[in-house]
Short mmCIF file of N, CA, C and O in Angstrom, two decimals:
data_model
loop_
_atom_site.label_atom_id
_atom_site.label_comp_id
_atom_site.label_asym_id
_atom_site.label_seq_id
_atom_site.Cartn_x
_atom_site.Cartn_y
_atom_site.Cartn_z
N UNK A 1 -73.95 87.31 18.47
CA UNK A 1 -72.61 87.82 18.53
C UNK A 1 -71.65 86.74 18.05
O UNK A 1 -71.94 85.59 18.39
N UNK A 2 -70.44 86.92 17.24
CA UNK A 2 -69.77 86.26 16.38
C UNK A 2 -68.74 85.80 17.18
O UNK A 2 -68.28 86.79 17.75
N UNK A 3 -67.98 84.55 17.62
CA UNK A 3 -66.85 84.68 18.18
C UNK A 3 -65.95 84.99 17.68
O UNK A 3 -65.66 84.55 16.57
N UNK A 4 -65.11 85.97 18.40
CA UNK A 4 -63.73 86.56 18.04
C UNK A 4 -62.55 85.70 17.28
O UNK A 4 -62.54 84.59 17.80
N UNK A 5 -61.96 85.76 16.66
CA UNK A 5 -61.13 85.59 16.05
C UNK A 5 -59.98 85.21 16.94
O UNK A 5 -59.99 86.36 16.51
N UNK A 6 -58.99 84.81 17.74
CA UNK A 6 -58.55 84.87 18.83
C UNK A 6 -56.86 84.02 18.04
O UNK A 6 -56.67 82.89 17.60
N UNK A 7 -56.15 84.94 18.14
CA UNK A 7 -54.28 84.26 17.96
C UNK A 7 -54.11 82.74 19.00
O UNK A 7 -54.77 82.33 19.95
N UNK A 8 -53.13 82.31 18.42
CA UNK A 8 -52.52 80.91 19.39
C UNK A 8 -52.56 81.55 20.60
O UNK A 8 -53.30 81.18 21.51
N UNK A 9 -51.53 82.82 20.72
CA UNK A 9 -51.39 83.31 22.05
C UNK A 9 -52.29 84.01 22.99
O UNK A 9 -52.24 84.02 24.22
N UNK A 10 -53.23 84.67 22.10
CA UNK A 10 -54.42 85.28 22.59
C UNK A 10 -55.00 84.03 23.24
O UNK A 10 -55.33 83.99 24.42
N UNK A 11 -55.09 82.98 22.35
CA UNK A 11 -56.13 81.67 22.95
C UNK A 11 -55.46 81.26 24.20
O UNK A 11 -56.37 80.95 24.97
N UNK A 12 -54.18 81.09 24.85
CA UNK A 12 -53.43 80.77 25.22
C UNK A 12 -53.59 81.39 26.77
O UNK A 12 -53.52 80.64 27.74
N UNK A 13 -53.81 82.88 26.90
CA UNK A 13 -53.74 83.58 27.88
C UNK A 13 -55.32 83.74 28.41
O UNK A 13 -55.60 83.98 29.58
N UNK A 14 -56.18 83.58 27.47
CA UNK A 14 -57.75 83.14 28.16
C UNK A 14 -57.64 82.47 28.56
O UNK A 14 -57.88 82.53 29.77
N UNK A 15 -57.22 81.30 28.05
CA UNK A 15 -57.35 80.04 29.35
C UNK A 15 -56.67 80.34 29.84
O UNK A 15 -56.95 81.48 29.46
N UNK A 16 -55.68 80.53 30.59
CA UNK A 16 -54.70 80.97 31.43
C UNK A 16 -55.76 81.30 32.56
O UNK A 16 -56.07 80.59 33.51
N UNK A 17 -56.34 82.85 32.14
CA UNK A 17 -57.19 83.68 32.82
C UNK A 17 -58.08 82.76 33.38
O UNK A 17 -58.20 82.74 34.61
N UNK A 18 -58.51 82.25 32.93
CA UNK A 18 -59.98 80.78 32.99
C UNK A 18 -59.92 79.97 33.83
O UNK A 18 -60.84 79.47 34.49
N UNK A 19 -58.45 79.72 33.89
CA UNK A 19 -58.29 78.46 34.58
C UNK A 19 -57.59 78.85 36.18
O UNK A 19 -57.32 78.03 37.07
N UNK A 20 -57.43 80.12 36.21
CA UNK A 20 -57.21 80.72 37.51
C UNK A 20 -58.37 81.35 37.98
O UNK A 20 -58.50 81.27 39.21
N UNK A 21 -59.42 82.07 37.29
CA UNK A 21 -60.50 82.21 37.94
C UNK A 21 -61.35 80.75 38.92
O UNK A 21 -62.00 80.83 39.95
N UNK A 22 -61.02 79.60 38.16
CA UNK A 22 -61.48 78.34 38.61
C UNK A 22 -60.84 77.99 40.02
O UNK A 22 -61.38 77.81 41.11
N UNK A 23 -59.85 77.97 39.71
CA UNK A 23 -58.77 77.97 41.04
C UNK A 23 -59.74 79.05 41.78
O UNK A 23 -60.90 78.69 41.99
N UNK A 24 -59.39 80.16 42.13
CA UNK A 24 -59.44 80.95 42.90
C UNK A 24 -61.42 80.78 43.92
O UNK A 24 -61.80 80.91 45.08
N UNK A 25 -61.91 80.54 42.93
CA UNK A 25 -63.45 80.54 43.15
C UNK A 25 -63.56 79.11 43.99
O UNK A 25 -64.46 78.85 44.80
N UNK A 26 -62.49 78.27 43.65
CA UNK A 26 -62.47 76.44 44.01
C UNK A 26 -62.07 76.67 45.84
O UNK A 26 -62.52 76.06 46.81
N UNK A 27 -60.91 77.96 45.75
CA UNK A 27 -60.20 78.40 46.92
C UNK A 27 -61.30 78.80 47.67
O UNK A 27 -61.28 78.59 48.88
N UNK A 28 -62.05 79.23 47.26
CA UNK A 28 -63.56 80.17 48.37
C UNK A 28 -64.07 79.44 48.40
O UNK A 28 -64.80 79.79 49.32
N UNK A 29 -64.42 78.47 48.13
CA UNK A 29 -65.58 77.32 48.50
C UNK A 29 -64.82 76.39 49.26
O UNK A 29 -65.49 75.76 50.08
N UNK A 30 -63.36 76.09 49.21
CA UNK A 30 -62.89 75.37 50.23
C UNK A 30 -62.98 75.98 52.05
O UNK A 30 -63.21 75.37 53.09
N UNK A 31 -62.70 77.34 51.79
CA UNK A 31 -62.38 77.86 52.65
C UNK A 31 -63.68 78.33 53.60
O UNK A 31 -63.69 78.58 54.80
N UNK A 32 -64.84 78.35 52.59
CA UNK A 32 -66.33 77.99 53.37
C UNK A 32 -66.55 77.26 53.71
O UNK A 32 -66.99 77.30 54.86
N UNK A 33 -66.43 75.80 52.91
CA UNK A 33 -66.62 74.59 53.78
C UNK A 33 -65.79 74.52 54.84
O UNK A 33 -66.38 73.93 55.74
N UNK A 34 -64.56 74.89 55.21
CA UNK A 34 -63.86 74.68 56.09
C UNK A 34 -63.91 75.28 57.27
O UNK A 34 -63.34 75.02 58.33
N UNK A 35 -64.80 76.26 56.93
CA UNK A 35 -64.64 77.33 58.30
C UNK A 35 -63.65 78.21 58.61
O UNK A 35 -63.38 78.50 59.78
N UNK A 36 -62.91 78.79 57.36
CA UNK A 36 -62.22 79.87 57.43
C UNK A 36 -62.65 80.81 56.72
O UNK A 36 -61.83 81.67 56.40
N UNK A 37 -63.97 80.94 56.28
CA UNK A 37 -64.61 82.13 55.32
C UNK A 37 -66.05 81.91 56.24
O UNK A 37 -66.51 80.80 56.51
N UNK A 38 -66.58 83.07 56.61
CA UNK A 38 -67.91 82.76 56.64
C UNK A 38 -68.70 83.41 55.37
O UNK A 38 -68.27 84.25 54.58
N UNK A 39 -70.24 82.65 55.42
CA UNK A 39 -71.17 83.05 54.39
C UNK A 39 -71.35 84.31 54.33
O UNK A 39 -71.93 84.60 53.29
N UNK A 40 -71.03 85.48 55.19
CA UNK A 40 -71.07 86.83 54.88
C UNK A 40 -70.03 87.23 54.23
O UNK A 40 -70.05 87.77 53.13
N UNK A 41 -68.75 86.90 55.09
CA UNK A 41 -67.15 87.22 54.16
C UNK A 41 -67.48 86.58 52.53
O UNK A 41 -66.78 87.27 51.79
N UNK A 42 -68.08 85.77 51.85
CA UNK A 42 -67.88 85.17 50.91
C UNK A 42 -68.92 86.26 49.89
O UNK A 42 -68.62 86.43 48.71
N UNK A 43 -70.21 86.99 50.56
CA UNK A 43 -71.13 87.44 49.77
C UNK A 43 -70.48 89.18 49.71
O UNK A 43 -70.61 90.11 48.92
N UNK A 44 -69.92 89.03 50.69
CA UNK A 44 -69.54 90.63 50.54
C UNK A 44 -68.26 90.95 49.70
O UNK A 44 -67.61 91.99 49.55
N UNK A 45 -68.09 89.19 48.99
CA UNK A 45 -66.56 89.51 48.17
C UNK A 45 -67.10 89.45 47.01
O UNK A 45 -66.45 88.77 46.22
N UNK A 46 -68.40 90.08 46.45
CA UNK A 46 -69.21 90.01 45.65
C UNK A 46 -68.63 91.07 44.43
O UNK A 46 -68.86 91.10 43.22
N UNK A 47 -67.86 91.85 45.23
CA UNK A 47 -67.72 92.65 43.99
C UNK A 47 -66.23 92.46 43.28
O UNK A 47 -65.95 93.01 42.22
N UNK A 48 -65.39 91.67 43.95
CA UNK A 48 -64.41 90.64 43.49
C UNK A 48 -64.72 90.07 41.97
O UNK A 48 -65.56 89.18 41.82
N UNK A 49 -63.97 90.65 40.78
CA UNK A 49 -64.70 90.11 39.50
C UNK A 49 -64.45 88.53 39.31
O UNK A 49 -65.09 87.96 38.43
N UNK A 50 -63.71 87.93 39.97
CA UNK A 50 -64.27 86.65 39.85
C UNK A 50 -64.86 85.92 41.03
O UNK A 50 -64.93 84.73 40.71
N UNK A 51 -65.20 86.06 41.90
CA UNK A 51 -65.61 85.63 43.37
C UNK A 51 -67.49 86.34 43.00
O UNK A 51 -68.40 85.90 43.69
N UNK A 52 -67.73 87.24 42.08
CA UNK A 52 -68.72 87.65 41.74
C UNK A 52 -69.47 87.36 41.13
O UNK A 52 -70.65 87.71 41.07
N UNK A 53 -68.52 86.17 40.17
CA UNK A 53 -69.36 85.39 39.18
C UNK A 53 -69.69 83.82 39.20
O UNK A 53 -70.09 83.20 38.21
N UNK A 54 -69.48 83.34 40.32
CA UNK A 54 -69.60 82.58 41.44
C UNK A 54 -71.51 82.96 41.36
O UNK A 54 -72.19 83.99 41.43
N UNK A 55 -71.88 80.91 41.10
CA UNK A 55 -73.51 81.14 41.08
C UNK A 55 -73.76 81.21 42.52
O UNK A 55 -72.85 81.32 43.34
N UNK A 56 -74.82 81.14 42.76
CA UNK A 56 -75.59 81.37 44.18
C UNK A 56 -75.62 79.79 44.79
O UNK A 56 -75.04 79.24 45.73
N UNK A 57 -76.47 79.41 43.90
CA UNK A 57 -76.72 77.96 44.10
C UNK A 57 -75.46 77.03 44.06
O UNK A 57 -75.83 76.02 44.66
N UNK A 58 -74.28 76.87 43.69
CA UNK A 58 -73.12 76.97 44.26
C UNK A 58 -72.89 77.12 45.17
O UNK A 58 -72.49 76.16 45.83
N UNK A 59 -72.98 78.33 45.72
CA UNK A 59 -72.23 78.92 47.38
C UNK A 59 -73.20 78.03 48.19
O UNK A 59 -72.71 77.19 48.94
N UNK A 60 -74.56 78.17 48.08
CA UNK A 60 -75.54 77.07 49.09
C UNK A 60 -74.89 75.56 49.18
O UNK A 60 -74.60 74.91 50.18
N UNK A 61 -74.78 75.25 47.87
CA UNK A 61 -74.53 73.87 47.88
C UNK A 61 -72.97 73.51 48.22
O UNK A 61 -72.54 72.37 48.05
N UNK A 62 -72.08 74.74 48.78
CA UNK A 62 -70.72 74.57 49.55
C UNK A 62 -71.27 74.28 50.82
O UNK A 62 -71.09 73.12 51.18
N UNK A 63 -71.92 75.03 51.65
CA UNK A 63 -72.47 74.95 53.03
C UNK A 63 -72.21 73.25 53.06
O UNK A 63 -72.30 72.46 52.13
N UNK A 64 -71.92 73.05 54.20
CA UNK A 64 -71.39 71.43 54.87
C UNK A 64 -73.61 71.35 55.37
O UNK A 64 -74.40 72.00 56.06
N UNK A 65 -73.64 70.48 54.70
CA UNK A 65 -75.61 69.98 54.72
C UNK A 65 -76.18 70.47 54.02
O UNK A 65 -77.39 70.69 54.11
N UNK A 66 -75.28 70.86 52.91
CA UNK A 66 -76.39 71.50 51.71
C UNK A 66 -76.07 70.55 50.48
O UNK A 66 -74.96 70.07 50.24
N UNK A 67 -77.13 70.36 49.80
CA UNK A 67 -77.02 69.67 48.40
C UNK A 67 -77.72 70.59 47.33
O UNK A 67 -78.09 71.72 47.65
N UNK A 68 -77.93 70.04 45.91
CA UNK A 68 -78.33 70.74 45.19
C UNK A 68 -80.14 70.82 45.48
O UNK A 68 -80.91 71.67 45.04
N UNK A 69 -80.42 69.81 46.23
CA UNK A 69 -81.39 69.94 46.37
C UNK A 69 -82.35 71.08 47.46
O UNK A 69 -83.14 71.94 47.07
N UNK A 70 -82.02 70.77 48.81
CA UNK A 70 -81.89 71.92 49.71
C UNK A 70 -81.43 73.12 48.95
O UNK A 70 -82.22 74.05 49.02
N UNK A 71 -80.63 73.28 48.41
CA UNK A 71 -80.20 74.53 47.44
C UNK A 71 -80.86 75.43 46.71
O UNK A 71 -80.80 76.65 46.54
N UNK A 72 -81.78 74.16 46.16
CA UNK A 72 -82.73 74.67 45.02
C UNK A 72 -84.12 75.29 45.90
O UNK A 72 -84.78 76.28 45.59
N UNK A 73 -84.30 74.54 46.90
CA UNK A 73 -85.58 74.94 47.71
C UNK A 73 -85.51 76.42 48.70
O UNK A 73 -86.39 77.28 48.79
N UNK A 74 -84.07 76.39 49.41
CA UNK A 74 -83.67 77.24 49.67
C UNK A 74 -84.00 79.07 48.60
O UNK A 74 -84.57 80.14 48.84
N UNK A 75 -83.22 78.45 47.42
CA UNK A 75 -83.41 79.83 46.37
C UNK A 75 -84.73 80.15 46.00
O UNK A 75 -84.96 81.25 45.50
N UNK A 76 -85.78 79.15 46.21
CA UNK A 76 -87.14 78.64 45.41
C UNK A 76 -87.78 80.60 46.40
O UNK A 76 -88.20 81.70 46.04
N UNK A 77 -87.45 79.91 47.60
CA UNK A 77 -88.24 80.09 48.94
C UNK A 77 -87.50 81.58 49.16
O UNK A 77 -88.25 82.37 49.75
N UNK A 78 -86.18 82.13 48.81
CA UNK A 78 -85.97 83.38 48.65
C UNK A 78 -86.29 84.17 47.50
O UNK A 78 -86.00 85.37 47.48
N UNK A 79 -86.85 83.63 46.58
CA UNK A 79 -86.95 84.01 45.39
C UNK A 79 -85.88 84.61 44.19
O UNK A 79 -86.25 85.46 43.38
N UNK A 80 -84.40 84.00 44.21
CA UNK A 80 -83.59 84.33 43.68
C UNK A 80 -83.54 83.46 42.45
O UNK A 80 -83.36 82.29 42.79
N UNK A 81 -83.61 83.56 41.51
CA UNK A 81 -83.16 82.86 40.23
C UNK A 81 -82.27 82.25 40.05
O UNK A 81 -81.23 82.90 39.99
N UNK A 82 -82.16 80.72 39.86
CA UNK A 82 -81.48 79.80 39.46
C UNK A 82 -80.18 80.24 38.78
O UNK A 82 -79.21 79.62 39.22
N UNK A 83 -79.99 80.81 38.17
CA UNK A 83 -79.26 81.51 37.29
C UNK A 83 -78.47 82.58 38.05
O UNK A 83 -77.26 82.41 37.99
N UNK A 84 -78.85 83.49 38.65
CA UNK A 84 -78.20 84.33 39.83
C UNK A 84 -76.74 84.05 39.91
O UNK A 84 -76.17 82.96 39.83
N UNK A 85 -76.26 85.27 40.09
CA UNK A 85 -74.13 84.95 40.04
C UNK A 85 -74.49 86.06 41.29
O UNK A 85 -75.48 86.79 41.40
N UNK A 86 -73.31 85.92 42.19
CA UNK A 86 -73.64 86.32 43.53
C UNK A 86 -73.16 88.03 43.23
O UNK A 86 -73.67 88.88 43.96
N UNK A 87 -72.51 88.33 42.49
CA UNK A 87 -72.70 90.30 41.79
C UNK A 87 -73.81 90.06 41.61
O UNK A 87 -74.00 90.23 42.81
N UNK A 88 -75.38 89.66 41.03
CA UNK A 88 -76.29 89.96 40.70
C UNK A 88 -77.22 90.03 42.11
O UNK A 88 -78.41 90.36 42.10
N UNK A 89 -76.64 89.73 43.04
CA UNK A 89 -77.95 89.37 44.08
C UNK A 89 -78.46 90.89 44.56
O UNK A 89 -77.67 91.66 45.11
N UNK A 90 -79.74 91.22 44.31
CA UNK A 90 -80.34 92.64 45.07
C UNK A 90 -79.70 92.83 46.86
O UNK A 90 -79.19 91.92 47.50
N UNK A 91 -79.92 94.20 47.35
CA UNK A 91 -79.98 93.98 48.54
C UNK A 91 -80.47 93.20 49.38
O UNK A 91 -79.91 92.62 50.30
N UNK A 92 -82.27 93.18 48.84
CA UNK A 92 -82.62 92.47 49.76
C UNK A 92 -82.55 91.18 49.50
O UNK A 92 -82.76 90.49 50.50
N UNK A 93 -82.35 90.62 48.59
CA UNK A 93 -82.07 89.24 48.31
C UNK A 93 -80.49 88.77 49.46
O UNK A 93 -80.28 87.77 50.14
N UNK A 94 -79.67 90.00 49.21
CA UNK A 94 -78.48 88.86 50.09
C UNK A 94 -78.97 88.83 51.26
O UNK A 94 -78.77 87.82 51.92
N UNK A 95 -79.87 90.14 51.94
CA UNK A 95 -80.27 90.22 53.65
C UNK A 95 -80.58 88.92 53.76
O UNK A 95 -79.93 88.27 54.57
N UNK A 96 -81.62 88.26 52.98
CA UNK A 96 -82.54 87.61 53.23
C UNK A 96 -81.82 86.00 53.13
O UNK A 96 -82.36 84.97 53.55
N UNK A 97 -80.47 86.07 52.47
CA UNK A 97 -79.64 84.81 52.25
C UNK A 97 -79.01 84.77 53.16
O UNK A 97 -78.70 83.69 53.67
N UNK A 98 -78.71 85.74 53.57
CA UNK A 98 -77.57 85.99 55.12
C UNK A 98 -78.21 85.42 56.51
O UNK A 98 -77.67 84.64 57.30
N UNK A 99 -79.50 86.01 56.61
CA UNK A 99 -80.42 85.87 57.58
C UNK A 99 -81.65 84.28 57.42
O UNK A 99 -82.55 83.95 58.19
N UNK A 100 -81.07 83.44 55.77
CA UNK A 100 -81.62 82.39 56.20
C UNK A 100 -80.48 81.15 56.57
O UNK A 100 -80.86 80.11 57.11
N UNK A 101 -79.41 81.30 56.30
CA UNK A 101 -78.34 80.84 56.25
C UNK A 101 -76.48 81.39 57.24
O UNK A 101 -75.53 80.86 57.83
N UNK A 102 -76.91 82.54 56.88
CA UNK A 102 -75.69 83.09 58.33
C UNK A 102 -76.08 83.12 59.54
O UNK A 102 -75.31 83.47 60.43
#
């Protein structure tokens, strides 16, 4: 697929868009680590188009004692794909994230 052709201003208002999705996704991971979101409130804002595209391994590695490493073993051991954006997670994949981690 070819990239678009995109005006000053067109270019202008993607990032715009871009750089508030960042914000906003930066806002949910503060607010997990902090203890004003729990790990269920955060998975069930899944269908939030940008809170959705938010990786998995991310949200683990917000948890206060999680690193990328625990993270990775964690997903290994649920069987979710590295790659995974938290809109993609199956049912039983979030049960099973909820119930190893909530």
């Amino acid at each position: 697929m070819a990239i678009p052709k995109l005006s000053d201003k067109e270019r202008a208002a993607a990032l715009e868009k871009a750089k508030e999705a960042r914000i906003k996704r930066a806002e949910v991971r503060e607010k997990l680590k902090t203890g004003k979101l729990t790990l269920k409130q955060v998975v069930d804002m899944r269908d939030d188009p940008v809170v959705g595209r938010m990786k998995v391994s991310t949200l683990i590695e917000t948890l206060p004692g999680y690193g990328k490493a625990k993270a990775a073993k964690i997903m290994t051991e649920l069987q979710i794909a590295e790659s995974r954006r938290l809109r993609g997670l199956g049912e039983r994949q979030r049960a099973a994230l909820l119930e190893r981690l909530g």
